[in-house]
Tab-separated table of C-alpha atoms in Angstrom:
chain	number	residue	atom	x	y	z
A	1	GLU	CA	-11.389	-0.814	-13.080
A	2	ASN	CA	-10.471	-2.062	-9.751
A	3	ARG	CA	-7.872	0.782	-8.954
A	4	LEU	CA	-10.817	3.282	-9.605
A	5	ALA	CA	-13.320	1.472	-7.293
A	6	LEU	CA	-10.694	1.245	-4.746
A	7	ARG	CA	-9.934	5.013	-5.130
A	8	THR	CA	-13.912	5.836	-4.737
A	9	LEU	CA	-14.319	3.568	-1.800
A	10	LEU	CA	-11.310	5.243	0.111
A	11	GLU	CA	-12.605	8.815	-0.864
A	12	LEU	CA	-15.831	7.988	0.472
A	13	TRP	CA	-14.608	7.055	3.681
A	14	GLY	CA	-12.747	10.253	3.876
A	15	TYR	CA	-9.309	9.581	2.972
A	16	VAL	CA	-7.189	11.645	0.169
A	17	VAL	CA	-5.875	9.640	-2.083
A	18	GLU	CA	-2.908	10.106	-4.090
A	19	GLU	CA	-1.756	7.746	-7.080
A	20	ALA	CA	1.455	6.566	-8.640
A	21	GLN	CA	1.778	4.903	-12.162
A	22	ASP	CA	4.839	3.291	-11.011
A	23	GLY	CA	7.307	2.449	-8.241
A	24	ALA	CA	9.348	5.512	-8.889
A	25	GLY	CA	6.251	7.801	-8.688
A	26	ALA	CA	5.070	6.187	-5.513
A	27	ILE	CA	8.450	7.128	-3.976
A	28	GLN	CA	8.122	10.712	-5.178
A	29	LEU	CA	4.528	11.079	-3.930
A	30	PHE	CA	5.646	9.456	-0.476
A	31	LEU	CA	8.561	11.904	-0.269
A	32	GLU	CA	6.235	14.967	-1.007
A	33	HIS	CA	3.130	14.183	1.086
A	34	ARG	CA	4.694	11.928	4.118
A	35	PRO	CA	1.349	9.492	4.254
A	36	GLU	CA	0.082	7.943	7.402
A	37	ILE	CA	-1.116	5.271	4.931
A	38	ALA	CA	0.447	3.773	1.714
A	39	LEU	CA	-1.626	1.108	-0.307
A	40	VAL	CA	1.210	-0.292	-2.560
A	41	ASP	CA	0.396	-2.649	-5.590
A	42	ILE	CA	3.339	-5.361	-5.442
A	43	GLY	CA	3.374	-5.572	-9.574
A	44	LEU	CA	4.386	-1.654	-9.986
A	45	PRO	CA	6.579	-1.246	-13.369
A	46	GLY	CA	10.134	-0.128	-12.580
A	47	LEU	CA	10.253	-0.458	-8.751
A	48	ASN	CA	7.937	-2.905	-7.401
A	49	GLY	CA	6.176	-3.382	-4.473
A	50	TYR	CA	8.698	-4.590	-2.154
A	51	GLU	CA	11.452	-2.407	-3.477
A	52	VAL	CA	9.147	0.482	-2.767
A	53	ALA	CA	8.407	-0.702	0.963
A	54	GLN	CA	11.872	-0.987	1.508
A	55	ARG	CA	12.864	2.437	0.249
A	56	MET	CA	9.890	4.064	2.351
A	57	ARG	CA	11.220	2.134	5.397
A	58	SER	CA	14.629	3.220	4.814
A	59	THR	CA	13.775	6.909	4.541
A	60	PRO	CA	14.000	8.778	7.852
A	61	GLY	CA	10.381	9.341	9.123
A	62	GLY	CA	9.247	6.611	6.565
A	63	LYS	CA	6.841	4.788	9.184
A	64	PRO	CA	3.382	5.066	7.254
A	65	PHE	CA	0.879	2.132	7.622
A	66	LEU	CA	2.140	0.215	4.476
A	67	VAL	CA	-0.462	-2.288	2.971
A	68	ALA	CA	0.552	-4.749	0.015
A	69	LEU	CA	-1.494	-5.347	-2.438
A	70	THR	CA	-1.336	-8.222	-4.596
A	71	GLY	CA	-2.907	-11.041	-6.629
A	72	TYR	CA	-0.859	-13.863	-4.929
A	73	GLY	CA	-1.969	-15.039	-1.515
A	74	ARG	CA	0.185	-17.862	-0.344
A	75	THR	CA	1.903	-17.949	2.936
A	76	ASP	CA	5.125	-17.469	1.175
A	77	ASP	CA	3.478	-14.208	-0.300
A	78	ARG	CA	2.526	-12.737	2.869
A	79	ARG	CA	5.888	-13.466	4.465
A	80	LYS	CA	7.583	-11.875	1.618
A	81	ALA	CA	5.614	-8.663	1.864
A	82	LEU	CA	6.083	-8.406	5.723
A	83	ASP	CA	9.780	-8.893	5.382
A	84	ALA	CA	9.758	-6.335	2.909
A	85	GLY	CA	8.557	-3.921	5.553
A	86	PHE	CA	4.595	-3.915	4.762
A	87	ASP	CA	2.442	-3.911	7.818
A	88	ALA	CA	-0.508	-5.610	6.212
A	89	HIS	CA	-0.821	-7.917	2.724
A	90	LEU	CA	-4.476	-7.952	0.977
A	91	VAL	CA	-5.268	-9.945	-2.002
A	92	LYS	CA	-6.771	-8.456	-5.036
A	93	PRO	CA	-9.450	-7.766	-5.699
A	94	VAL	CA	-9.529	-6.379	-2.145
A	95	ASP	CA	-12.577	-7.070	0.095
A	96	PRO	CA	-14.063	-3.857	0.938
A	97	ASP	CA	-15.147	-4.889	4.542
A	98	GLU	CA	-11.827	-6.263	5.183
A	99	LEU	CA	-9.897	-3.157	3.912
A	100	GLU	CA	-12.110	-1.037	6.477
A	101	ARG	CA	-11.432	-3.181	9.576
A	102	LEU	CA	-7.492	-3.077	8.627
A	103	LEU	CA	-7.752	0.733	8.111
A	104	ALA	CA	-9.581	1.054	11.088
A	105	ALA	CA	-7.165	-1.107	13.471
A	106	ALA	CA	-4.116	0.854	11.888
A	107	PRO	CA	-2.073	2.285	14.502
A	108	TRP	CA	-1.714	6.101	14.034
């Protein structure tokens, strides 16, 4: 599964990974752990990724580097992600080299 592969890759790079099954779970993990980076699937059940990003951004101290993960890569899709508060937009399946460059350039 793509999610397991992505988790494994991030852990190999030295990141601590927490996973949520849905949007509400993502918000709960965010509030508990205050991550520096959050990779958020747009198609989460319940609260979608756009709503998750907006809630993270509206929370005091809610300034992680937010990356949208989606199967859609049109210009409108990218704009919608940025408008929701994401810092970056990646199309699934994620290119590991692109993700590594993006995370290395993140401003934290």
